[in-house]
Structure formats: C-alpha cells, structure tokens
Amino acid sequence: FSQMEKKTAEVNLTSVTEFVLLGFSDIPNLQMFLFVIFLFVYVIILMGNGIIVLIVRVDQALQTPMYFFLSNFSFLEICFVSVTLPRMLTNLWTQKRNISLFACATQMSFVLTLGNIECLLLTVMAYDRYVAICNPLHYLLVMNHKVCVQMVVACWITGVPVETGQTYQIFSLPFCGSNQINHFFCDIPPLLKLACGDTFLNEMLVFTVAVLFVTIPFLLILGSYIKIISTILRLPSATGRTKAFSTCSSHITVVVMFFGSAIITYLRPKSKHSSRADKFLSLFYTIVTPMFNPMIYTLRNKDAMMALRKLLP
C-alpha cells in the first residue's frame, strides 16, 4: 500500500508542469475594462519614468547624486512593472492564463530581486538626503560620483543570489494538488498555498529575507529621517526649513507606499493571508507606486519641472 501511495505521489508531482494564473477571473464581465485600464497605466508608467531617466541624462542642472539615484529608481520601476504587467495584459486579452513552471519561477525570481533592489535603493536615497541635510559641507565629498555608482551597483547585485536561491527552494517543493494560482503573477504567498507537505522552513526563509531586505532598510530609512527632521527643525530660517522638507517629502511618500504594502504582504503570518488582500497589496507595490513615482518626484520638484519644460517644445 505504501508503494502504491508513493507511485500516486510521483504521478501527482510530475503532473504539475504548468500553473494557471487566475488573476481577476472572478470578475468576468470586467475583463476588457481591466485590460484598457491596466494598458493605460502601463503606458503612463513607461512614459513617466522614461521621461525622468531622459531629463536626468540630458540636463546639466540635474547632474547631482539625488537625481542620479532617482534616474536609477525610475529605470528600476520600468523593469519592475514590465515583469508582471505585460503577462497580465496578455491574460486579460486572450483569457489564456496558463504559465509554465519555468516561466513562473523566472517571473517570481525577477519580481523578488527587483523588489529587493527597490528596498535597497530607497535606503540609499534616504542616506543621500541625510548627508545633504545633516552634513551639507561634506556632501559632495562624501557622495562623489564613484561612491554613488558603487552604491547603485551594490543595490543591483546584492539581492540576486538571495532571491535566486529562495526561488529555487520554493520550486523544489512538491506541487501535487491544484495548479491554480489565485493571483495575477507568481508570488510566494499564493504558491506556498499550493505546495504539499511541510512548508514551515520555506515560510521561515521568506520571513528572514523579508526582515533583511524590507524591515532593516525601512528602519534605516526611519532612522535617517528622524535625524533629518531634527536637523531641519533647528534651521534658523523658515525658507530653509520649507526647502529642506520639500526635497524629502517626495521620497517619504514613495517609501510609505512601497514599504507599507510590502511589509504587510511578506511579514504577515500564513493564516492571515487572503487572496483578495494579497492581490490588492501587490497591485499597490508593483503598479501604483511605479505609476505615481514620476508625478511625486517631478510635480513637487522645481528643478525637475524646469528640466521638463526645457525638454518639451
């Protein structure tokens, strides 16, 4: 009997060669409406973030560490959203939601890696503001071009081995039940729900990585801004305080939007996960933040607005 059970398990293991991304199939009447909305959002994200990358590259007034990091952040947002949105749009248009095991693993690896890079890059941007406001006399010395490039390169490569390893571990689990992922992209919480056997070790790894790449960067950003705010409040002139706050407010807005949704998604216990909440939170950090990023940084920034006016005929 045990041999028979073993054979059945083997058959079930090999039978899952692809997954089905359910996405928003629970609202069939709105498929085309959602397609139009998300296509419009994708175009806005590509154009908005692309413009930031362009103006930082061509405008001499924006050749500062802050804008160097911002252009990298905007390029990252384009990459991040391009990992999930095109497939979601294809699924909405064709109503074919199948995704191979390899494609699912690749997508998840990219989502997690780019998400980690975003956490680290936001931390570097907070450090840049900290040095600019709390140590202005040494700012250009501390944040020279070589240091900025090294920081950005470190952000881009740090998460790759960790998330590749985490993806490998998740996809080493046996998937022997349903192959339907109740999400619009391959993410850890919905995939763990489909795994057979004990997933405790995987959940502990997810929690550990989330603490390292989400919680610790968030606490570092929080610490930077506590120091920044205390320094700003000690500035003698009201104009100086207003200008200092305005350079930080954009970054704080993006940090709250991105980290808030990411922390709730990856640090909640498994019992508290609901598919509807997971989808909503994922929409927030994969689509809403990249969409509002250009508006937050350009509309509230005089230098960026001037560069944009010069670029437009």
Short mmCIF file of C-alpha atoms in Angstrom, two decimals:
data_model
loop_
_atom_site.label_atom_id
_atom_site.label_comp_id
_atom_site.label_asym_id
_atom_site.label_seq_id
_atom_site.Cartn_x
_atom_site.Cartn_y
_atom_site.Cartn_z
CA PHE A 1 0.00 0.00 0.00
CA SER A 2 2.85 2.39 0.85
CA GLN A 3 4.41 1.63 -2.57
CA MET A 4 1.11 2.44 -4.24
CA GLU A 5 0.87 5.75 -2.33
CA LYS A 6 4.43 6.56 -3.36
CA LYS A 7 3.63 5.94 -7.04
CA THR A 8 0.50 8.10 -6.83
CA ALA A 9 2.51 10.91 -5.24
CA GLU A 10 5.11 10.63 -8.02
CA VAL A 11 2.39 10.86 -10.68
CA ASN A 12 0.92 13.91 -8.95
CA LEU A 13 4.35 15.55 -8.70
CA THR A 14 5.07 15.14 -12.39
CA SER A 15 1.55 16.15 -13.42
CA VAL A 16 2.05 19.82 -12.40
CA THR A 17 4.03 21.08 -15.39
CA GLU A 18 2.25 24.43 -15.51
CA PHE A 19 0.20 26.77 -13.39
CA VAL A 20 -2.90 28.83 -14.10
CA LEU A 21 -2.80 32.50 -13.04
CA LEU A 22 -6.40 33.21 -12.06
CA GLY A 23 -5.78 36.96 -11.83
CA PHE A 24 -9.10 38.79 -11.96
CA SER A 25 -11.11 35.90 -13.45
CA ASP A 26 -13.59 36.22 -10.56
CA ILE A 27 -14.98 39.34 -12.30
CA PRO A 28 -15.55 38.01 -15.88
CA ASN A 29 -17.72 40.96 -17.01
CA LEU A 30 -14.89 43.44 -16.44
CA GLN A 31 -12.05 41.69 -18.32
CA MET A 32 -11.87 44.16 -21.25
CA PHE A 33 -12.39 47.14 -18.94
CA LEU A 34 -9.47 45.95 -16.77
CA PHE A 35 -7.36 45.39 -19.90
CA VAL A 36 -7.91 49.00 -21.02
CA ILE A 37 -7.23 50.38 -17.51
CA PHE A 38 -4.01 48.38 -17.00
CA LEU A 39 -2.78 49.11 -20.55
CA PHE A 40 -3.28 52.84 -19.89
CA VAL A 41 -1.47 52.51 -16.53
CA TYR A 42 1.44 50.63 -18.18
CA VAL A 43 1.86 53.32 -20.84
CA ILE A 44 1.76 56.04 -18.13
CA ILE A 45 4.43 54.19 -16.11
CA LEU A 46 6.72 53.73 -19.13
CA MET A 47 6.34 57.34 -20.27
CA GLY A 48 6.56 58.96 -16.83
CA ASN A 49 9.59 57.03 -15.61
CA GLY A 50 11.20 57.13 -19.05
CA ILE A 51 10.95 60.95 -19.04
CA ILE A 52 12.71 61.11 -15.64
CA VAL A 53 15.58 58.92 -16.95
CA LEU A 54 15.81 61.15 -20.06
CA ILE A 55 15.78 64.56 -18.35
CA VAL A 56 18.38 63.45 -15.79
CA ARG A 57 20.63 62.25 -18.62
CA VAL A 58 20.35 65.38 -20.80
CA ASP A 59 20.00 68.25 -18.31
CA GLN A 60 23.24 69.53 -16.76
CA ALA A 61 21.40 71.05 -13.78
CA LEU A 62 20.31 67.55 -12.72
CA GLN A 63 23.81 66.02 -12.60
CA THR A 64 23.67 65.58 -8.81
CA PRO A 65 23.65 62.43 -6.62
CA MET A 66 19.94 62.85 -5.81
CA TYR A 67 18.93 62.80 -9.48
CA PHE A 68 21.43 60.06 -10.32
CA PHE A 69 19.67 57.83 -7.77
CA LEU A 70 16.24 58.99 -8.98
CA SER A 71 17.00 58.07 -12.62
CA ASN A 72 18.16 54.62 -11.47
CA PHE A 73 14.99 54.29 -9.40
CA SER A 74 12.82 55.22 -12.40
CA PHE A 75 14.64 52.70 -14.62
CA LEU A 76 14.10 50.08 -11.90
CA GLU A 77 10.35 50.90 -11.82
CA ILE A 78 10.15 50.30 -15.59
CA CYS A 79 11.85 46.90 -15.16
CA PHE A 80 9.73 46.00 -12.12
CA VAL A 81 6.39 46.69 -13.77
CA SER A 82 7.47 45.03 -17.05
CA VAL A 83 7.92 41.71 -15.22
CA THR A 84 4.23 41.49 -14.26
CA LEU A 85 2.01 43.82 -16.33
CA PRO A 86 2.62 42.53 -19.92
CA ARG A 87 1.69 38.97 -18.95
CA MET A 88 -1.33 40.20 -17.02
CA LEU A 89 -2.45 42.20 -20.07
CA THR A 90 -1.96 39.14 -22.31
CA ASN A 91 -4.02 37.00 -19.92
CA LEU A 92 -6.82 39.59 -19.84
CA TRP A 93 -6.85 39.90 -23.65
CA THR A 94 -6.59 36.20 -24.61
CA GLN A 95 -8.27 34.72 -21.47
CA LYS A 96 -5.50 32.08 -21.58
CA ARG A 97 -3.95 32.07 -18.15
CA ASN A 98 -1.52 29.16 -18.35
CA ILE A 99 2.10 29.71 -17.30
CA SER A 100 4.83 27.07 -17.41
CA LEU A 101 6.73 26.09 -14.26
CA PHE A 102 9.93 27.66 -15.64
CA ALA A 103 8.21 30.91 -16.70
CA CYS A 104 6.54 31.14 -13.26
CA ALA A 105 9.87 30.60 -11.46
CA THR A 106 11.58 33.17 -13.71
CA GLN A 107 8.86 35.75 -13.10
CA MET A 108 8.93 35.21 -9.34
CA SER A 109 12.73 35.44 -9.24
CA PHE A 110 12.66 38.77 -11.11
CA VAL A 111 9.81 40.20 -9.00
CA LEU A 112 11.59 39.34 -5.73
CA THR A 113 15.01 40.50 -6.94
CA LEU A 114 13.73 43.83 -8.31
CA GLY A 115 11.66 44.32 -5.16
CA ASN A 116 14.79 43.85 -3.04
CA ILE A 117 16.72 46.29 -5.24
CA GLU A 118 13.94 48.84 -4.74
CA CYS A 119 14.15 48.48 -0.93
CA LEU A 120 17.93 48.98 -1.00
CA LEU A 121 17.80 51.87 -3.49
CA LEU A 122 15.20 53.71 -1.38
CA THR A 123 17.56 53.27 1.59
CA VAL A 124 20.47 54.73 -0.40
CA MET A 125 18.26 57.67 -1.44
CA ALA A 126 17.41 58.29 2.24
CA TYR A 127 21.13 58.24 3.11
CA ASP A 128 21.76 60.76 0.32
CA ARG A 129 19.17 63.14 1.82
CA TYR A 130 20.64 62.53 5.30
CA VAL A 131 24.15 63.57 4.18
CA ALA A 132 22.79 66.54 2.15
CA ILE A 133 20.82 67.98 5.09
CA CYS A 134 22.76 66.83 8.17
CA ASN A 135 26.28 67.17 6.73
CA PRO A 136 25.98 69.70 3.85
CA LEU A 137 29.61 70.92 3.91
CA HIS A 138 30.93 67.42 3.19
CA TYR A 139 28.06 66.36 0.89
CA LEU A 140 29.90 66.47 -2.45
CA LEU A 141 32.97 64.89 -0.88
CA VAL A 142 31.03 62.01 0.72
CA MET A 143 28.58 61.50 -2.17
CA ASN A 144 31.05 61.75 -5.05
CA HIS A 145 30.23 60.08 -8.38
CA LYS A 146 32.36 56.99 -7.70
CA VAL A 147 30.61 56.35 -4.35
CA CYS A 148 27.18 56.84 -5.96
CA VAL A 149 27.97 54.33 -8.72
CA GLN A 150 29.30 51.81 -6.17
CA MET A 151 26.14 52.18 -4.07
CA VAL A 152 23.84 51.64 -7.06
CA VAL A 153 25.84 48.62 -8.30
CA ALA A 154 25.72 47.13 -4.77
CA CYS A 155 21.92 47.59 -4.72
CA TRP A 156 21.54 45.88 -8.12
CA ILE A 157 23.67 42.82 -7.34
CA THR A 158 23.01 42.16 -3.61
CA GLY A 159 19.54 40.62 -3.94
CA VAL A 160 20.28 38.41 -6.98
CA PRO A 161 21.88 35.36 -5.27
CA VAL A 162 19.48 35.53 -2.30
CA GLU A 163 16.30 35.61 -4.39
CA THR A 164 17.59 33.09 -6.94
CA GLY A 165 18.19 30.72 -4.01
CA GLN A 166 14.79 31.47 -2.49
CA THR A 167 13.03 30.85 -5.82
CA TYR A 168 14.90 27.55 -6.24
CA GLN A 169 13.83 26.47 -2.76
CA ILE A 170 10.15 27.36 -3.38
CA PHE A 171 10.09 25.46 -6.69
CA SER A 172 11.83 22.45 -5.11
CA LEU A 173 8.63 21.92 -3.11
CA PRO A 174 6.19 19.27 -4.36
CA PHE A 175 3.08 20.75 -6.04
CA CYS A 176 0.65 17.88 -6.10
CA GLY A 177 -2.75 19.50 -5.61
CA SER A 178 -4.38 22.31 -7.54
CA ASN A 179 -2.28 24.22 -10.09
CA GLN A 180 -4.41 27.39 -9.90
CA ILE A 181 -2.57 30.43 -8.51
CA ASN A 182 -5.10 32.91 -7.16
CA HIS A 183 -3.00 35.93 -8.14
CA PHE A 184 -2.07 37.97 -11.22
CA PHE A 185 1.63 36.98 -11.06
CA CYS A 186 3.75 34.24 -9.49
CA ASP A 187 4.37 35.30 -5.89
CA ILE A 188 5.42 33.43 -2.75
CA PRO A 189 2.23 33.51 -0.58
CA PRO A 190 -0.16 32.05 -3.23
CA LEU A 191 2.44 29.47 -4.34
CA LEU A 192 3.04 28.24 -0.80
CA LYS A 193 -0.72 27.59 -0.54
CA LEU A 194 -0.41 25.10 -3.44
CA ALA A 195 2.62 23.26 -2.05
CA CYS A 196 2.23 19.83 -0.49
CA GLY A 197 3.89 18.78 2.74
CA ASP A 198 5.52 20.94 5.38
CA THR A 199 6.34 24.49 4.23
CA PHE A 200 7.49 25.75 7.65
CA LEU A 201 11.17 26.07 6.62
CA ASN A 202 10.20 27.97 3.47
CA GLU A 203 7.99 30.32 5.47
CA MET A 204 10.84 30.95 7.92
CA LEU A 205 13.18 31.73 4.98
CA VAL A 206 10.62 34.13 3.49
CA PHE A 207 10.30 35.84 6.88
CA THR A 208 14.11 36.06 7.30
CA VAL A 209 14.66 37.52 3.81
CA ALA A 210 11.79 39.97 4.37
CA VAL A 211 13.40 41.13 7.63
CA LEU A 212 16.80 41.54 5.93
CA PHE A 213 15.60 43.28 2.76
CA VAL A 214 12.42 45.02 3.88
CA THR A 215 12.35 45.63 7.66
CA ILE A 216 16.03 46.58 8.17
CA PRO A 217 16.12 49.01 5.19
CA PHE A 218 12.84 50.52 6.43
CA LEU A 219 14.30 51.03 9.92
CA LEU A 220 17.45 52.60 8.43
CA ILE A 221 15.26 54.98 6.40
CA LEU A 222 13.23 55.77 9.53
CA GLY A 223 16.44 56.49 11.47
CA SER A 224 17.73 58.74 8.67
CA TYR A 225 14.51 60.75 8.62
CA ILE A 226 14.41 61.15 12.41
CA LYS A 227 17.89 62.74 12.16
CA ILE A 228 16.88 64.76 9.07
CA ILE A 229 13.71 66.17 10.70
CA SER A 230 15.54 67.08 13.91
CA THR A 231 18.20 68.90 11.82
CA ILE A 232 15.57 70.71 9.71
CA LEU A 233 13.70 71.91 12.81
CA ARG A 234 16.92 73.51 14.06
CA LEU A 235 17.40 75.55 10.85
CA PRO A 236 17.16 79.30 11.58
CA SER A 237 15.09 80.39 8.57
CA ALA A 238 11.56 79.28 7.67
CA THR A 239 12.51 79.31 3.96
CA GLY A 240 15.39 76.90 4.64
CA ARG A 241 13.10 74.57 6.56
CA THR A 242 10.48 74.60 3.78
CA LYS A 243 13.08 73.88 1.08
CA ALA A 244 14.64 71.04 3.10
CA PHE A 245 11.23 69.47 3.80
CA SER A 246 10.22 69.72 0.12
CA THR A 247 13.30 67.75 -1.02
CA CYS A 248 12.41 64.94 1.41
CA SER A 249 8.61 64.80 1.18
CA SER A 250 8.61 63.08 -2.25
CA HIS A 251 10.90 60.32 -1.02
CA ILE A 252 8.90 59.82 2.20
CA THR A 253 5.67 59.43 0.16
CA VAL A 254 7.18 56.69 -2.06
CA VAL A 255 8.74 54.93 0.97
CA VAL A 256 5.40 54.78 2.82
CA MET A 257 3.53 53.49 -0.27
CA PHE A 258 6.08 50.82 -1.18
CA PHE A 259 7.25 49.59 2.23
CA GLY A 260 3.78 49.72 3.78
CA SER A 261 2.29 47.28 1.26
CA ALA A 262 5.44 45.08 1.06
CA ILE A 263 5.73 44.68 4.85
CA ILE A 264 2.08 43.67 5.20
CA THR A 265 2.38 41.19 2.29
CA TYR A 266 5.54 39.35 3.34
CA LEU A 267 5.58 39.67 7.13
CA ARG A 268 2.01 38.56 7.83
CA PRO A 269 1.60 35.02 9.18
CA LYS A 270 0.28 32.49 6.63
CA SER A 271 -3.03 32.18 8.50
CA LYS A 272 -3.73 35.88 7.93
CA HIS A 273 -3.25 35.73 4.14
CA SER A 274 -6.32 36.21 1.96
CA SER A 275 -6.17 36.07 -1.84
CA ARG A 276 -8.16 39.29 -2.26
CA ALA A 277 -5.93 41.24 0.17
CA ASP A 278 -2.75 39.80 -1.39
CA LYS A 279 -3.86 40.93 -4.86
CA PHE A 280 -4.76 44.41 -3.63
CA LEU A 281 -1.46 44.88 -1.76
CA SER A 282 0.54 43.52 -4.70
CA LEU A 283 -1.19 45.98 -7.04
CA PHE A 284 -0.02 48.71 -4.69
CA TYR A 285 3.71 47.96 -4.71
CA THR A 286 4.01 46.58 -8.27
CA ILE A 287 1.79 49.07 -10.15
CA VAL A 288 0.53 52.02 -8.03
CA THR A 289 3.99 53.07 -6.73
CA PRO A 290 5.65 52.98 -10.20
CA MET A 291 2.72 54.96 -11.63
CA PHE A 292 2.81 57.74 -9.03
CA ASN A 293 6.62 57.86 -8.73
CA PRO A 294 7.13 60.34 -11.67
CA MET A 295 4.26 62.57 -10.50
CA ILE A 296 5.50 62.62 -6.90
CA TYR A 297 9.08 63.46 -7.86
CA THR A 298 8.52 65.91 -10.75
CA LEU A 299 5.39 67.84 -9.79
CA ARG A 300 6.83 68.64 -6.35
CA ASN A 301 10.32 69.48 -7.61
CA LYS A 302 11.19 72.81 -9.25
CA ASP A 303 14.45 71.60 -10.87
CA ALA A 304 12.74 68.59 -12.45
CA MET A 305 9.83 70.75 -13.70
CA MET A 306 12.27 73.25 -15.26
CA ALA A 307 14.17 70.42 -16.98
CA LEU A 308 10.87 69.01 -18.24
CA ARG A 309 9.83 72.41 -19.66
CA LYS A 310 13.18 72.68 -21.48
CA LEU A 311 12.70 69.22 -22.95
CA LEU A 312 9.17 69.96 -24.22
CA PRO A 313 8.89 72.22 -27.32
#
